[in-house]
Short mmCIF file of C-alpha atoms and ligand atoms in Angstrom, two decimals:
data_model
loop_
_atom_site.label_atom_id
_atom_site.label_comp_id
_atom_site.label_asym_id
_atom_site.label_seq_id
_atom_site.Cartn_x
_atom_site.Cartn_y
_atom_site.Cartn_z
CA UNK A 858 0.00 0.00 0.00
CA UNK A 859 1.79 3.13 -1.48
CA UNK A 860 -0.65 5.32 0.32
CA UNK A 861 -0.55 7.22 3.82
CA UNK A 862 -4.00 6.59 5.45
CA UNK A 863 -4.57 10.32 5.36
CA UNK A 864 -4.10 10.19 1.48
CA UNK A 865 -6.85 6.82 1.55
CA UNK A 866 -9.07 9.28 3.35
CA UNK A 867 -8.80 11.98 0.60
CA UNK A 868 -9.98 9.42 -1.76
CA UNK A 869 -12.66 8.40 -0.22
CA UNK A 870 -13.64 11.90 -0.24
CA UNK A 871 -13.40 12.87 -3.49
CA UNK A 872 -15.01 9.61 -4.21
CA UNK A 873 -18.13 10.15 -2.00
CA UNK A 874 -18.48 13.53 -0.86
CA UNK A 875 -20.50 15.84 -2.81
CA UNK A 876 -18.30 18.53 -4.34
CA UNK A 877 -18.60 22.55 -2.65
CA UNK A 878 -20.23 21.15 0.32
CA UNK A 879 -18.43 21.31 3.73
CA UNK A 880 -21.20 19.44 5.68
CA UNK A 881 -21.16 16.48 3.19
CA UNK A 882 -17.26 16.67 3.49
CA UNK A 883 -17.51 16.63 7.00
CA UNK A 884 -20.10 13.84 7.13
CA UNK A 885 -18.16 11.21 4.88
CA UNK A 886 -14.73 11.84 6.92
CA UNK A 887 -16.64 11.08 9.62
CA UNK A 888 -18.41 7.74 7.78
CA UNK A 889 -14.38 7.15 6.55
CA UNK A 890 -13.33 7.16 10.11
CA UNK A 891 -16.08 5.09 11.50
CA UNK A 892 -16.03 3.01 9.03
CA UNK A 893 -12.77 2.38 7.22
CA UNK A 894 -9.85 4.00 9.18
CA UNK A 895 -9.79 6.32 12.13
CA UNK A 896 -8.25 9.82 12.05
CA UNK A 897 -6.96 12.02 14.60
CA UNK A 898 -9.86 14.77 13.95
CA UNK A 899 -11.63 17.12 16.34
CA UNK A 900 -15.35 15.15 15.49
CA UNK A 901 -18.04 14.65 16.91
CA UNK A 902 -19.03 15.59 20.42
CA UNK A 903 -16.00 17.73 20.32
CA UNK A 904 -16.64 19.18 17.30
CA UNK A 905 -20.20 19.95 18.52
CA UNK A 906 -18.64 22.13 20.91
CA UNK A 907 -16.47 23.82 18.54
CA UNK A 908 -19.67 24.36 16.21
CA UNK A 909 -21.25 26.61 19.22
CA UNK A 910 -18.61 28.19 19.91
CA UNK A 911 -18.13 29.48 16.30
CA UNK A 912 -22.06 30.27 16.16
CA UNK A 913 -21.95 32.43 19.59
CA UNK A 914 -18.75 33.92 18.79
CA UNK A 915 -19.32 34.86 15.28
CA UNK A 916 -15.42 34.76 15.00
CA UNK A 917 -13.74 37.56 11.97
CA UNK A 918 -10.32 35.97 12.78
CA UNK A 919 -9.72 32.50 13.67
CA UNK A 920 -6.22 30.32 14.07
CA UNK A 921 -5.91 27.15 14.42
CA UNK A 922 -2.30 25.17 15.41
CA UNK A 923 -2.65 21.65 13.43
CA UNK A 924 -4.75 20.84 10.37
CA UNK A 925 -3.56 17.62 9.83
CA UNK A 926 -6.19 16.87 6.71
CA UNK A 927 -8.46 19.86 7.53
CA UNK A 928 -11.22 18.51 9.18
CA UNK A 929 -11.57 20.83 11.99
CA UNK A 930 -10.80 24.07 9.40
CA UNK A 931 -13.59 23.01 7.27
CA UNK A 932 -15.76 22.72 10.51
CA UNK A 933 -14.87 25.97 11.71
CA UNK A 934 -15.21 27.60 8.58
CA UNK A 935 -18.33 26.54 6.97
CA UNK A 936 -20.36 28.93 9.93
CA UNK A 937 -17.82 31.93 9.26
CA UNK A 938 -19.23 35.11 7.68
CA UNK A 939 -18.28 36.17 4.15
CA UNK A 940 -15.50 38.04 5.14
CA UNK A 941 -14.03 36.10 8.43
CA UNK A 942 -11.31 33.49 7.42
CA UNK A 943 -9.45 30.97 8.95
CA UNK A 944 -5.54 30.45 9.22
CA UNK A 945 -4.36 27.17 9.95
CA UNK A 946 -1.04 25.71 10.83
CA UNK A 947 0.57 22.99 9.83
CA UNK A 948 4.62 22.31 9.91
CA UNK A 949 3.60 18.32 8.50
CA UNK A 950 4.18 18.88 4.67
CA UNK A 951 1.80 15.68 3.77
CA UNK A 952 -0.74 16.64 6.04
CA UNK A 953 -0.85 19.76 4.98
CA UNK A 954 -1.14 19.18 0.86
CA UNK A 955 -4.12 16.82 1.94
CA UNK A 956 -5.44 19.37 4.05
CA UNK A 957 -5.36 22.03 0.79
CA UNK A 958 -7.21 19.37 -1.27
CA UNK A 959 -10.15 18.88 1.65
CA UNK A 960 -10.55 22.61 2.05
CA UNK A 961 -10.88 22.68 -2.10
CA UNK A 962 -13.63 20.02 -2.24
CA UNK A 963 -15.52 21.59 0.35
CA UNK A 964 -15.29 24.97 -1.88
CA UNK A 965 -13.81 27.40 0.97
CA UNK A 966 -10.38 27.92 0.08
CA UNK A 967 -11.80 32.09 0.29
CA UNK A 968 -11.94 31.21 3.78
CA UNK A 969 -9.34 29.10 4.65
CA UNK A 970 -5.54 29.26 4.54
CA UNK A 971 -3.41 26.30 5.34
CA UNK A 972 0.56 27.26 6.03
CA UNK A 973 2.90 24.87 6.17
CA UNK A 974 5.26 25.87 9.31
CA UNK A 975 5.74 25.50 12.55
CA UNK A 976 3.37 27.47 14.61
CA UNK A 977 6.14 28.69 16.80
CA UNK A 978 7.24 30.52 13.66
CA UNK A 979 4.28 31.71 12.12
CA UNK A 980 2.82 33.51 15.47
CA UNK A 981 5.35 36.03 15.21
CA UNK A 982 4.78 37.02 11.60
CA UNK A 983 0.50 37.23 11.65
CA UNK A 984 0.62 40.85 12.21
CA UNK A 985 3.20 41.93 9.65
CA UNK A 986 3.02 39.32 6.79
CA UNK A 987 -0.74 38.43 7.47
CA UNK A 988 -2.22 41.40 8.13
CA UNK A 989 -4.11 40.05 11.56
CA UNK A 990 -4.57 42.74 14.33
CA UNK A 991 -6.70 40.62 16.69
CA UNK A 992 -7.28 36.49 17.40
CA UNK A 993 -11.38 36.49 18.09
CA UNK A 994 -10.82 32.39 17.99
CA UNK A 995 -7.54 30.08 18.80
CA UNK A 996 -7.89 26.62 18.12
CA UNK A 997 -4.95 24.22 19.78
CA UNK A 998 -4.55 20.25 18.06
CA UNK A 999 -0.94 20.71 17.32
CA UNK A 1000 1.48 18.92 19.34
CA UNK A 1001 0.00 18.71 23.02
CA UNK A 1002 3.32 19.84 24.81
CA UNK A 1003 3.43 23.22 22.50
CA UNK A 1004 0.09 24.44 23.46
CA UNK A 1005 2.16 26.39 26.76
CA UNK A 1006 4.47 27.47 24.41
CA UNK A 1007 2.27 28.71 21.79
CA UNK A 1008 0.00 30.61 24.10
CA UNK A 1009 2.20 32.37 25.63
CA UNK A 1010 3.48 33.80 22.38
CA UNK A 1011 0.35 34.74 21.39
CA UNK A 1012 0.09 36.34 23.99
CA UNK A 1013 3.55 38.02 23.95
CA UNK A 1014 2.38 39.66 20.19
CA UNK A 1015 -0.88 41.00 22.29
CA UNK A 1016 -3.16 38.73 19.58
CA UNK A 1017 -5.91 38.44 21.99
CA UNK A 1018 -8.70 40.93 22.56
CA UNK A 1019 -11.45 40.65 25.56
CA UNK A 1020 -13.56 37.86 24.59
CA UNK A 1021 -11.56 35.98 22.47
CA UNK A 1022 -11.55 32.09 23.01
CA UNK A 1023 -8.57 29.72 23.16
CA UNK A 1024 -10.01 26.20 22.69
CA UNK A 1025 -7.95 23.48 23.07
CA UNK A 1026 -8.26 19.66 21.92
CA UNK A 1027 -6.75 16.45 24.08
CA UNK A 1028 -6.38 17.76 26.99
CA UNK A 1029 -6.96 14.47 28.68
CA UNK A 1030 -5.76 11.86 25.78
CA UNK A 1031 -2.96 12.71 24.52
CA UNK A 1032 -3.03 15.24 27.65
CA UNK A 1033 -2.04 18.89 27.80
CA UNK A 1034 -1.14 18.76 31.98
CA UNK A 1035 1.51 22.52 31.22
CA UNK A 1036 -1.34 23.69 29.29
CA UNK A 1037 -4.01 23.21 31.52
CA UNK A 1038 -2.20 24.42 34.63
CA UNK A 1039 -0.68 27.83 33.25
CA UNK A 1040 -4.35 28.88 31.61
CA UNK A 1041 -6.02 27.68 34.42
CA UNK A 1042 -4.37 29.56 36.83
CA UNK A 1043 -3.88 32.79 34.87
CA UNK A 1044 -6.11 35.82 36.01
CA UNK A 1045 -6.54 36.64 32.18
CA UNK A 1046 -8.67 33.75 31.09
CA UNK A 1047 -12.27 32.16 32.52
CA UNK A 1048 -11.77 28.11 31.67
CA UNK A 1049 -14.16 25.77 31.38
CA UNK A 1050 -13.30 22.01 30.75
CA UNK A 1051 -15.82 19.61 28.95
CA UNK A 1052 -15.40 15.91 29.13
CA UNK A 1053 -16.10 14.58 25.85
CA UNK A 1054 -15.42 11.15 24.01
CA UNK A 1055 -12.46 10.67 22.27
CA UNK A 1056 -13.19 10.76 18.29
CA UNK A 1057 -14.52 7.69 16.96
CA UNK A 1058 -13.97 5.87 20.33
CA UNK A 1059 -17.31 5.36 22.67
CA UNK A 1060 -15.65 3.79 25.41
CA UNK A 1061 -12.53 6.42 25.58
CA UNK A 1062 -13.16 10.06 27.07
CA UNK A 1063 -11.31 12.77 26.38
CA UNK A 1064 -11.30 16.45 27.63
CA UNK A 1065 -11.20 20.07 26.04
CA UNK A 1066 -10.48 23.18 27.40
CA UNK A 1067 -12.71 26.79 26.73
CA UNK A 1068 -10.77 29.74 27.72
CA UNK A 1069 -12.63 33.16 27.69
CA UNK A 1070 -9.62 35.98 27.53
CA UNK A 1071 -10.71 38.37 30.11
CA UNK A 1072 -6.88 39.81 30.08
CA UNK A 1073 -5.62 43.31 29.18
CA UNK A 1074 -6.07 44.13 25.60
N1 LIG B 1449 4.67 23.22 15.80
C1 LIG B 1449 3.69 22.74 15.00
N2 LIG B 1449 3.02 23.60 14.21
C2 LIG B 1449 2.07 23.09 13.40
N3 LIG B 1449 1.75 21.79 13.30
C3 LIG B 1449 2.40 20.95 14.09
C4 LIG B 1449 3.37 21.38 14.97
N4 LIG B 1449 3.84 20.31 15.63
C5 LIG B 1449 3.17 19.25 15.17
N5 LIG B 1449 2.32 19.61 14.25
C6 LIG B 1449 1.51 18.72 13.47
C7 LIG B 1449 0.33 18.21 14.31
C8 LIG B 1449 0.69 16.88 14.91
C9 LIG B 1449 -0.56 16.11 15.33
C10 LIG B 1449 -1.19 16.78 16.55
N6 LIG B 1449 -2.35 16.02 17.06
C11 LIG B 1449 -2.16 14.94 17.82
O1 LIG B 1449 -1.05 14.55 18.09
C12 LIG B 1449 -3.38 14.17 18.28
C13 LIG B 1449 -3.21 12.85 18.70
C14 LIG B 1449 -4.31 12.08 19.11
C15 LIG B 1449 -4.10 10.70 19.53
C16 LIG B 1449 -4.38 10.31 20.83
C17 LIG B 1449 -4.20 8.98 21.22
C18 LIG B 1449 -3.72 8.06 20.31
F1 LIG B 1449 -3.55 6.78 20.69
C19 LIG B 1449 -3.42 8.44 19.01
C20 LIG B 1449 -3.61 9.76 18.62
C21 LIG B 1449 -5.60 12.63 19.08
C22 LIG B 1449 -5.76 13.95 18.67
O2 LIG B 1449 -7.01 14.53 18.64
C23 LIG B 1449 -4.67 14.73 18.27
O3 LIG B 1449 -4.89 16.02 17.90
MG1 LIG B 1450 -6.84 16.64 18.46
#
C-alpha cells in the first residue's frame, strides 16, 4: 500500500463527498473514520462544541495550530461570515497538501488558509506578513506539549482581545497537563473544561479546554 491513510481518506472523499459542500465533506470523513480508518480529527461531540462556539462567537479571525487533513478548518469555517477566514497551521508537509485538497472540495479555500510551518514561527509574523490585528478564535490540536508554548506567544504579540476564546483539543488523551495548569491559573482567562469522548472511540473520554480571555487588551 503506497498510500498514507490520510491520502486513503482523501480518496474516499473525493469519491463520495459531494463537491462545494463542507457538511457532506464533513459527514463522509466522519463515515471514513467510522467506518474504514480512524483519524486524529476534532469530530463529533468535540466538534459539537467547537460548532457553538463558532455560532456564539461569530469569529472575523480564527487560528488554528494543526490541520492535519483539515477537518476541523472546514468545521470551523463553513459557519464563518463572508469576510471572516481561517488560518491554519501545519509544519507536517503531507498533512498539509491533503489538508489544501479537503478545504478545495468543500469549496472554501476564500476562507481558509493552510501554512505549512511551525506554529512557533508563524505567530510572530500574523501581524506583519498576514495582516491580523486581533485572534477572536484560537484553536490548539498541534502537538500537546506546544500548546504552553504557543499561548504564551500569542500572547507576547498581544493577539488576543477581551472575549476571544482559546479552545484546546486532548487535553486528557494525549493530555495537555503545562497547558491546563498555566491557563487555568492565569487571572486573564475564565476556563471551562468539557469531558467529551475521544473521536470515533465510545468507550474512551477525552477532555477540552474553553478559555474566555478576560486579560488586558
Ligand atoms: N509546531 C507545529 N506547528 C504546526 N503543526 C504541528 C506542529 N507540531 C506538530 N504539528 C503537526 C500536528 C501533529 C498532530 C497533533 N495532534 C495529535 O497529536 C493528536 C493525537 C491524538 C491521539 C491520541 C491517542 C492516540 F492513541 C493516538 C492519537 C488525538 C488527537 O485529537 C490529536 O490532535
Ligand atoms: Mg486533536
Amino acid at each position: 500500500k503506497g498510500t498514507t491513510r490520510e491520502q486513503r481518506a482523501l480518496k474516499y472523499l473525493k469519491e463520495h463527498a459531494r463537491e462545494g459542500d463542507p457538511d457532506s465533506v464533513l459527514e463522509t470523513f466522519d463515515e471514513f473514520c467510522r467506518t474504514q480508518e480512524w483519524a486524529m480529527n476534532a469530530a463529533e461531540e468535540k466538534g459539537d462544541i467547537l460548532d457553538e462556539i463558532v455560532r456564539e462567537l461569530r469569529p472575523t479571525t480564527c487560528l488554528e495550530l494543526g490541520t492535519y487533513c483539515g477537518y476541523s478548518a472546514v468545521r470551523i469555517a463553513r459557519q464563518l461570515s463572508p469576510s471572516a477566514r481561517l488560518i491554519t497551521v501545519e509544519v507536517n508537509p503531507d498533512y498539509a497538501a491533503v489538508a489544501r485538497e479537503v478545504v478545495k472540495l468543500a469549496g472554501l479555500q476564500d476562507k481558509i488558509e493552510v501554512i505549512n510551518v511551525d506554529s512557533g514561527d508563524v505567530i510572530r509574523e500574523l501581524k506583519d506578513k498576514y495582516d491580523v490585528t486581533k485572534l477572536d478564535l484560537v484553536f490548539l490540536d498541534h502537538w500537546k506539549y506546544l500548546y504552553i508554548r504557543d499561548i504564551k506567544l500569542i500572547e507576547e504579540e498581544k493577539l488576543l482581545k477581551k472575549g476571544s476564546v482559546v479552545f484546546a483539543d486532548n487535553v486528557i488523551i494525549p493530555g495537555a497537563p503545562g497547558y491546563l495548569e498555566y491557563i487555568r491559573g492565569s487571572k486573564n482567562y475564565n476556563s471551562t473544561f468539557y469531558s467529551v469522548h475521544f473521536e470515533y472511540m465510545d468507550d474512551m473520554k477525552d477532555g477540552v479546554e474553553k478559555s474566555v480571555y478576560i486579560g488586558d487588551e
